[in-house]
Amino acid sequence: MNTSHSPPENSIGSSTLEQHITGPHWEPPEIPNATTYWRCTACGHESIHETDLYRPTFHTDDCEVHEC
């Protein structure tokens, strides 16, 4: 059995993420040091690190993703 594609321990299920995680989004070029970011549409939290959104603790307590 190959476990290299297993989700990280304590991670959120991928079907829930696919419904609520969007990105990468690009910041407007007029912003100094503009970068890309990802967003949870359920709670509105954003991060420049996509992996942050896979952690339940990243989301608000009442976020639909957090509850999974």
PDB file of N, CA and C in Angstrom:
ATOM      1  N   MET A   1       0.838  -1.175   0.000  1.00  0.00           N
ATOM      2  CA  MET A   1       0.000   0.000   0.000  1.00  0.00           C
ATOM      3  C   MET A   1       0.884   1.240   0.000  1.00  0.00           C
ATOM      4  N   ASN A   2       0.604   2.173  -0.876  1.00  0.00           N
ATOM      5  CA  ASN A   2       1.363   3.404  -0.974  1.00  0.00           C
ATOM      6  C   ASN A   2       0.671   4.484  -0.153  1.00  0.00           C
ATOM      7  N   THR A   3       1.367   5.020   0.831  1.00  0.00           N
ATOM      8  CA  THR A   3       0.768   6.050   1.687  1.00  0.00           C
ATOM      9  C   THR A   3       1.292   7.446   1.381  1.00  0.00           C
ATOM     10  N   SER A   4       2.065   7.593   0.316  1.00  0.00           N
ATOM     11  CA  SER A   4       2.657   8.900   0.032  1.00  0.00           C
ATOM     12  C   SER A   4       1.617   9.946  -0.358  1.00  0.00           C
ATOM     13  N   HIS A   5       0.440   9.514  -0.777  1.00  0.00           N
ATOM     14  CA  HIS A   5      -0.603  10.454  -1.153  1.00  0.00           C
ATOM     15  C   HIS A   5      -1.698  10.561  -0.100  1.00  0.00           C
ATOM     16  N   SER A   6      -1.416  10.086   1.091  1.00  0.00           N
ATOM     17  CA  SER A   6      -2.377  10.167   2.180  1.00  0.00           C
ATOM     18  C   SER A   6      -2.431  11.593   2.706  1.00  0.00           C
ATOM     19  N   PRO A   7      -3.618  12.047   3.131  1.00  0.00           N
ATOM     20  CA  PRO A   7      -3.686  13.387   3.709  1.00  0.00           C
ATOM     21  C   PRO A   7      -2.902  13.439   5.010  1.00  0.00           C
ATOM     22  N   PRO A   8      -2.361  14.596   5.368  1.00  0.00           N
ATOM     23  CA  PRO A   8      -1.622  14.706   6.620  1.00  0.00           C
ATOM     24  C   PRO A   8      -2.506  14.349   7.806  1.00  0.00           C
ATOM     25  N   GLU A   9      -1.869  13.858   8.846  1.00  0.00           N
ATOM     26  CA  GLU A   9      -2.604  13.536  10.063  1.00  0.00           C
ATOM     27  C   GLU A   9      -3.305  14.783  10.583  1.00  0.00           C
ATOM     28  N   ASN A  10      -4.507  14.634  11.071  1.00  0.00           N
ATOM     29  CA  ASN A  10      -5.330  15.737  11.572  1.00  0.00           C
ATOM     30  C   ASN A  10      -5.707  16.742  10.493  1.00  0.00           C
ATOM     31  N   SER A  11      -5.751  16.299   9.241  1.00  0.00           N
ATOM     32  CA  SER A  11      -6.134  17.215   8.167  1.00  0.00           C
ATOM     33  C   SER A  11      -7.620  17.083   7.877  1.00  0.00           C
ATOM     34  N   ILE A  12      -8.126  18.031   7.134  1.00  0.00           N
ATOM     35  CA  ILE A  12      -9.536  18.066   6.759  1.00  0.00           C
ATOM     36  C   ILE A  12      -9.720  17.242   5.490  1.00  0.00           C
ATOM     37  N   GLY A  13     -10.858  16.577   5.351  1.00  0.00           N
ATOM     38  CA  GLY A  13     -11.143  15.791   4.162  1.00  0.00           C
ATOM     39  C   GLY A  13     -11.116  16.624   2.898  1.00  0.00           C
ATOM     40  N   SER A  14     -10.624  16.048   1.811  1.00  0.00           N
ATOM     41  CA  SER A  14     -10.445  16.802   0.574  1.00  0.00           C
ATOM     42  C   SER A  14     -11.771  17.237  -0.053  1.00  0.00           C
ATOM     43  N   SER A  15     -12.857  16.466   0.111  1.00  0.00           N
ATOM     44  CA  SER A  15     -14.123  16.864  -0.495  1.00  0.00           C
ATOM     45  C   SER A  15     -14.653  18.146   0.137  1.00  0.00           C
ATOM     46  N   THR A  16     -14.460  18.309   1.428  1.00  0.00           N
ATOM     47  CA  THR A  16     -14.867  19.535   2.107  1.00  0.00           C
ATOM     48  C   THR A  16     -14.030  20.704   1.623  1.00  0.00           C
ATOM     49  N   LEU A  17     -12.734  20.493   1.496  1.00  0.00           N
ATOM     50  CA  LEU A  17     -11.847  21.549   1.028  1.00  0.00           C
ATOM     51  C   LEU A  17     -12.202  21.982  -0.389  1.00  0.00           C
ATOM     52  N   GLU A  18     -12.452  21.033  -1.254  1.00  0.00           N
ATOM     53  CA  GLU A  18     -12.761  21.352  -2.641  1.00  0.00           C
ATOM     54  C   GLU A  18     -13.987  22.256  -2.748  1.00  0.00           C
ATOM     55  N   GLN A  19     -14.901  22.151  -1.820  1.00  0.00           N
ATOM     56  CA  GLN A  19     -16.113  22.967  -1.834  1.00  0.00           C
ATOM     57  C   GLN A  19     -15.852  24.393  -1.351  1.00  0.00           C
ATOM     58  N   HIS A  20     -14.870  24.594  -0.494  1.00  0.00           N
ATOM     59  CA  HIS A  20     -14.710  25.886   0.173  1.00  0.00           C
ATOM     60  C   HIS A  20     -13.368  26.578  -0.020  1.00  0.00           C
ATOM     61  N   ILE A  21     -12.350  25.891  -0.496  1.00  0.00           N
ATOM     62  CA  ILE A  21     -11.040  26.505  -0.652  1.00  0.00           C
ATOM     63  C   ILE A  21     -10.880  26.977  -2.090  1.00  0.00           C
ATOM     64  N   THR A  22     -10.586  28.268  -2.249  1.00  0.00           N
ATOM     65  CA  THR A  22     -10.378  28.822  -3.577  1.00  0.00           C
ATOM     66  C   THR A  22      -8.985  29.423  -3.661  1.00  0.00           C
ATOM     67  N   GLY A  23      -8.434  29.426  -4.843  1.00  0.00           N
ATOM     68  CA  GLY A  23      -7.130  30.020  -5.058  1.00  0.00           C
ATOM     69  C   GLY A  23      -6.328  29.208  -6.041  1.00  0.00           C
ATOM     70  N   PRO A  24      -5.191  29.662  -6.387  1.00  0.00           N
ATOM     71  CA  PRO A  24      -4.586  30.871  -5.842  1.00  0.00           C
ATOM     72  C   PRO A  24      -5.225  32.134  -6.422  1.00  0.00           C
ATOM     73  N   HIS A  25      -5.342  33.134  -5.575  1.00  0.00           N
ATOM     74  CA  HIS A  25      -5.793  34.464  -5.975  1.00  0.00           C
ATOM     75  C   HIS A  25      -4.549  35.347  -6.020  1.00  0.00           C
ATOM     76  N   TRP A  26      -4.549  36.315  -6.899  1.00  0.00           N
ATOM     77  CA  TRP A  26      -3.411  37.220  -7.010  1.00  0.00           C
ATOM     78  C   TRP A  26      -3.777  38.583  -6.458  1.00  0.00           C
ATOM     79  N   GLU A  27      -2.915  39.117  -5.616  1.00  0.00           N
ATOM     80  CA  GLU A  27      -3.128  40.463  -5.105  1.00  0.00           C
ATOM     81  C   GLU A  27      -2.905  41.456  -6.240  1.00  0.00           C
ATOM     82  N   PRO A  28      -3.549  42.621  -6.180  1.00  0.00           N
ATOM     83  CA  PRO A  28      -3.354  43.618  -7.228  1.00  0.00           C
ATOM     84  C   PRO A  28      -1.879  44.011  -7.349  1.00  0.00           C
ATOM     85  N   PRO A  29      -1.413  44.259  -8.553  1.00  0.00           N
ATOM     86  CA  PRO A  29       0.012  44.573  -8.744  1.00  0.00           C
ATOM     87  C   PRO A  29       0.461  45.865  -8.065  1.00  0.00           C
ATOM     88  N   GLU A  30      -0.479  46.755  -7.747  1.00  0.00           N
ATOM     89  CA  GLU A  30      -0.080  47.996  -7.070  1.00  0.00           C
ATOM     90  C   GLU A  30       0.268  47.781  -5.598  1.00  0.00           C
ATOM     91  N   ILE A  31       0.001  46.611  -5.071  1.00  0.00           N
ATOM     92  CA  ILE A  31       0.371  46.285  -3.687  1.00  0.00           C
ATOM     93  C   ILE A  31       1.847  45.899  -3.664  1.00  0.00           C
ATOM     94  N   PRO A  32       2.652  46.572  -2.842  1.00  0.00           N
ATOM     95  CA  PRO A  32       4.073  46.206  -2.761  1.00  0.00           C
ATOM     96  C   PRO A  32       4.231  44.744  -2.338  1.00  0.00           C
ATOM     97  N   ASN A  33       5.136  44.065  -2.962  1.00  0.00           N
ATOM     98  CA  ASN A  33       5.397  42.644  -2.680  1.00  0.00           C
ATOM     99  C   ASN A  33       4.149  41.785  -2.840  1.00  0.00           C
ATOM    100  N   ALA A  34       3.346  42.078  -3.854  1.00  0.00           N
ATOM    101  CA  ALA A  34       2.119  41.316  -4.102  1.00  0.00           C
ATOM    102  C   ALA A  34       2.444  39.829  -4.238  1.00  0.00           C
ATOM    103  N   THR A  35       1.544  39.011  -3.760  1.00  0.00           N
ATOM    104  CA  THR A  35       1.744  37.566  -3.780  1.00  0.00           C
ATOM    105  C   THR A  35       0.418  36.883  -4.074  1.00  0.00           C
ATOM    106  N   THR A  36       0.430  35.574  -4.056  1.00  0.00           N
ATOM    107  CA  THR A  36      -0.807  34.811  -4.221  1.00  0.00           C
ATOM    108  C   THR A  36      -1.284  34.357  -2.848  1.00  0.00           C
ATOM    109  N   TYR A  37      -2.567  34.049  -2.769  1.00  0.00           N
ATOM    110  CA  TYR A  37      -3.130  33.575  -1.510  1.00  0.00           C
ATOM    111  C   TYR A  37      -4.318  32.661  -1.794  1.00  0.00           C
ATOM    112  N   TRP A  38      -4.715  31.904  -0.782  1.00  0.00           N
ATOM    113  CA  TRP A  38      -5.860  31.010  -0.842  1.00  0.00           C
ATOM    114  C   TRP A  38      -6.874  31.474   0.180  1.00  0.00           C
ATOM    115  N   ARG A  39      -8.153  31.167  -0.063  1.00  0.00           N
ATOM    116  CA  ARG A  39      -9.236  31.650   0.805  1.00  0.00           C
ATOM    117  C   ARG A  39     -10.223  30.517   1.082  1.00  0.00           C
ATOM    118  N   CYS A  40     -10.742  30.511   2.304  1.00  0.00           N
ATOM    119  CA  CYS A  40     -11.853  29.632   2.666  1.00  0.00           C
ATOM    120  C   CYS A  40     -13.127  30.446   2.485  1.00  0.00           C
ATOM    121  N   THR A  41     -14.001  30.032   1.589  1.00  0.00           N
ATOM    122  CA  THR A  41     -15.234  30.781   1.346  1.00  0.00           C
ATOM    123  C   THR A  41     -16.238  30.605   2.483  1.00  0.00           C
ATOM    124  N   ALA A  42     -16.044  29.599   3.325  1.00  0.00           N
ATOM    125  CA  ALA A  42     -16.970  29.365   4.430  1.00  0.00           C
ATOM    126  C   ALA A  42     -16.739  30.339   5.584  1.00  0.00           C
ATOM    127  N   CYS A  43     -15.468  30.686   5.878  1.00  0.00           N
ATOM    128  CA  CYS A  43     -15.194  31.584   7.009  1.00  0.00           C
ATOM    129  C   CYS A  43     -14.449  32.843   6.604  1.00  0.00           C
ATOM    130  N   GLY A  44     -13.924  32.882   5.395  1.00  0.00           N
ATOM    131  CA  GLY A  44     -13.252  34.076   4.918  1.00  0.00           C
ATOM    132  C   GLY A  44     -11.781  34.178   5.267  1.00  0.00           C
ATOM    133  N   HIS A  45     -11.236  33.226   5.998  1.00  0.00           N
ATOM    134  CA  HIS A  45      -9.815  33.290   6.332  1.00  0.00           C
ATOM    135  C   HIS A  45      -8.983  33.097   5.069  1.00  0.00           C
ATOM    136  N   GLU A  46      -7.855  33.807   5.009  1.00  0.00           N
ATOM    137  CA  GLU A  46      -6.958  33.753   3.865  1.00  0.00           C
ATOM    138  C   GLU A  46      -5.541  33.497   4.342  1.00  0.00           C
ATOM    139  N   SER A  47      -4.742  32.854   3.481  1.00  0.00           N
ATOM    140  CA  SER A  47      -3.343  32.611   3.803  1.00  0.00           C
ATOM    141  C   SER A  47      -2.533  32.554   2.526  1.00  0.00           C
ATOM    142  N   ILE A  48      -1.273  32.972   2.606  1.00  0.00           N
ATOM    143  CA  ILE A  48      -0.377  32.834   1.461  1.00  0.00           C
ATOM    144  C   ILE A  48       0.166  31.410   1.384  1.00  0.00           C
ATOM    145  N   HIS A  49      -0.088  30.621   2.415  1.00  0.00           N
ATOM    146  CA  HIS A  49       0.350  29.218   2.452  1.00  0.00           C
ATOM    147  C   HIS A  49      -0.866  28.314   2.304  1.00  0.00           C
ATOM    148  N   GLU A  50      -0.973  27.652   1.169  1.00  0.00           N
ATOM    149  CA  GLU A  50      -2.134  26.793   0.922  1.00  0.00           C
ATOM    150  C   GLU A  50      -2.285  25.725   1.999  1.00  0.00           C
ATOM    151  N   THR A  51      -1.194  25.217   2.504  1.00  0.00           N
ATOM    152  CA  THR A  51      -1.259  24.156   3.512  1.00  0.00           C
ATOM    153  C   THR A  51      -1.940  24.601   4.797  1.00  0.00           C
ATOM    154  N   ASP A  52      -1.939  25.903   5.089  1.00  0.00           N
ATOM    155  CA  ASP A  52      -2.636  26.393   6.284  1.00  0.00           C
ATOM    156  C   ASP A  52      -4.109  26.014   6.260  1.00  0.00           C
ATOM    157  N   LEU A  53      -4.701  26.027   5.084  1.00  0.00           N
ATOM    158  CA  LEU A  53      -6.132  25.779   4.974  1.00  0.00           C
ATOM    159  C   LEU A  53      -6.501  24.315   5.197  1.00  0.00           C
ATOM    160  N   TYR A  54      -5.520  23.443   5.281  1.00  0.00           N
ATOM    161  CA  TYR A  54      -5.765  22.033   5.556  1.00  0.00           C
ATOM    162  C   TYR A  54      -5.793  21.745   7.053  1.00  0.00           C
ATOM    163  N   ARG A  55      -5.479  22.732   7.867  1.00  0.00           N
ATOM    164  CA  ARG A  55      -5.486  22.553   9.320  1.00  0.00           C
ATOM    165  C   ARG A  55      -6.818  23.031   9.885  1.00  0.00           C
ATOM    166  N   PRO A  56      -7.539  22.194  10.610  1.00  0.00           N
ATOM    167  CA  PRO A  56      -8.822  22.606  11.190  1.00  0.00           C
ATOM    168  C   PRO A  56      -8.691  23.837  12.077  1.00  0.00           C
ATOM    169  N   THR A  57      -7.569  23.992  12.767  1.00  0.00           N
ATOM    170  CA  THR A  57      -7.396  25.119  13.674  1.00  0.00           C
ATOM    171  C   THR A  57      -7.234  26.449  12.943  1.00  0.00           C
ATOM    172  N   PHE A  58      -7.008  26.429  11.639  1.00  0.00           N
ATOM    173  CA  PHE A  58      -6.873  27.653  10.853  1.00  0.00           C
ATOM    174  C   PHE A  58      -8.218  28.357  10.690  1.00  0.00           C
ATOM    175  N   HIS A  59      -9.283  27.592  10.645  1.00  0.00           N
ATOM    176  CA  HIS A  59     -10.621  28.100  10.376  1.00  0.00           C
ATOM    177  C   HIS A  59     -11.308  28.574  11.656  1.00  0.00           C
ATOM    178  N   THR A  60     -12.326  29.428  11.512  1.00  0.00           N
ATOM    179  CA  THR A  60     -13.082  29.885  12.673  1.00  0.00           C
ATOM    180  C   THR A  60     -13.848  28.718  13.284  1.00  0.00           C
ATOM    181  N   ASP A  61     -14.218  28.845  14.547  1.00  0.00           N
ATOM    182  CA  ASP A  61     -14.921  27.761  15.243  1.00  0.00           C
ATOM    183  C   ASP A  61     -16.259  27.424  14.585  1.00  0.00           C
ATOM    184  N   ASP A  62     -16.909  28.413  13.976  1.00  0.00           N
ATOM    185  CA  ASP A  62     -18.206  28.148  13.361  1.00  0.00           C
ATOM    186  C   ASP A  62     -18.116  27.881  11.861  1.00  0.00           C
ATOM    187  N   CYS A  63     -16.903  27.710  11.355  1.00  0.00           N
ATOM    188  CA  CYS A  63     -16.692  27.435   9.928  1.00  0.00           C
ATOM    189  C   CYS A  63     -17.133  26.011   9.603  1.00  0.00           C
ATOM    190  N   GLU A  64     -17.807  25.851   8.499  1.00  0.00           N
ATOM    191  CA  GLU A  64     -18.254  24.527   8.050  1.00  0.00           C
ATOM    192  C   GLU A  64     -17.078  23.589   7.833  1.00  0.00           C
ATOM    193  N   VAL A  65     -15.965  24.104   7.375  1.00  0.00           N
ATOM    194  CA  VAL A  65     -14.764  23.283   7.154  1.00  0.00           C
ATOM    195  C   VAL A  65     -14.182  22.831   8.494  1.00  0.00           C
ATOM    196  N   HIS A  66     -14.153  23.712   9.467  1.00  0.00           N
ATOM    197  CA  HIS A  66     -13.606  23.407  10.785  1.00  0.00           C
ATOM    198  C   HIS A  66     -14.348  22.266  11.450  1.00  0.00           C
ATOM    199  N   GLU A  67     -15.646  22.167  11.210  1.00  0.00           N
ATOM    200  CA  GLU A  67     -16.493  21.175  11.867  1.00  0.00           C
ATOM    201  C   GLU A  67     -16.356  19.776  11.293  1.00  0.00           C
ATOM    202  N   CYS A  68     -15.616  19.631  10.182  1.00  0.00           N
ATOM    203  CA  CYS A  68     -15.477  18.300   9.551  1.00  0.00           C
ATOM    204  C   CYS A  68     -14.369  17.498  10.173  1.00  0.00           C
TER     205      CYS A  68
END
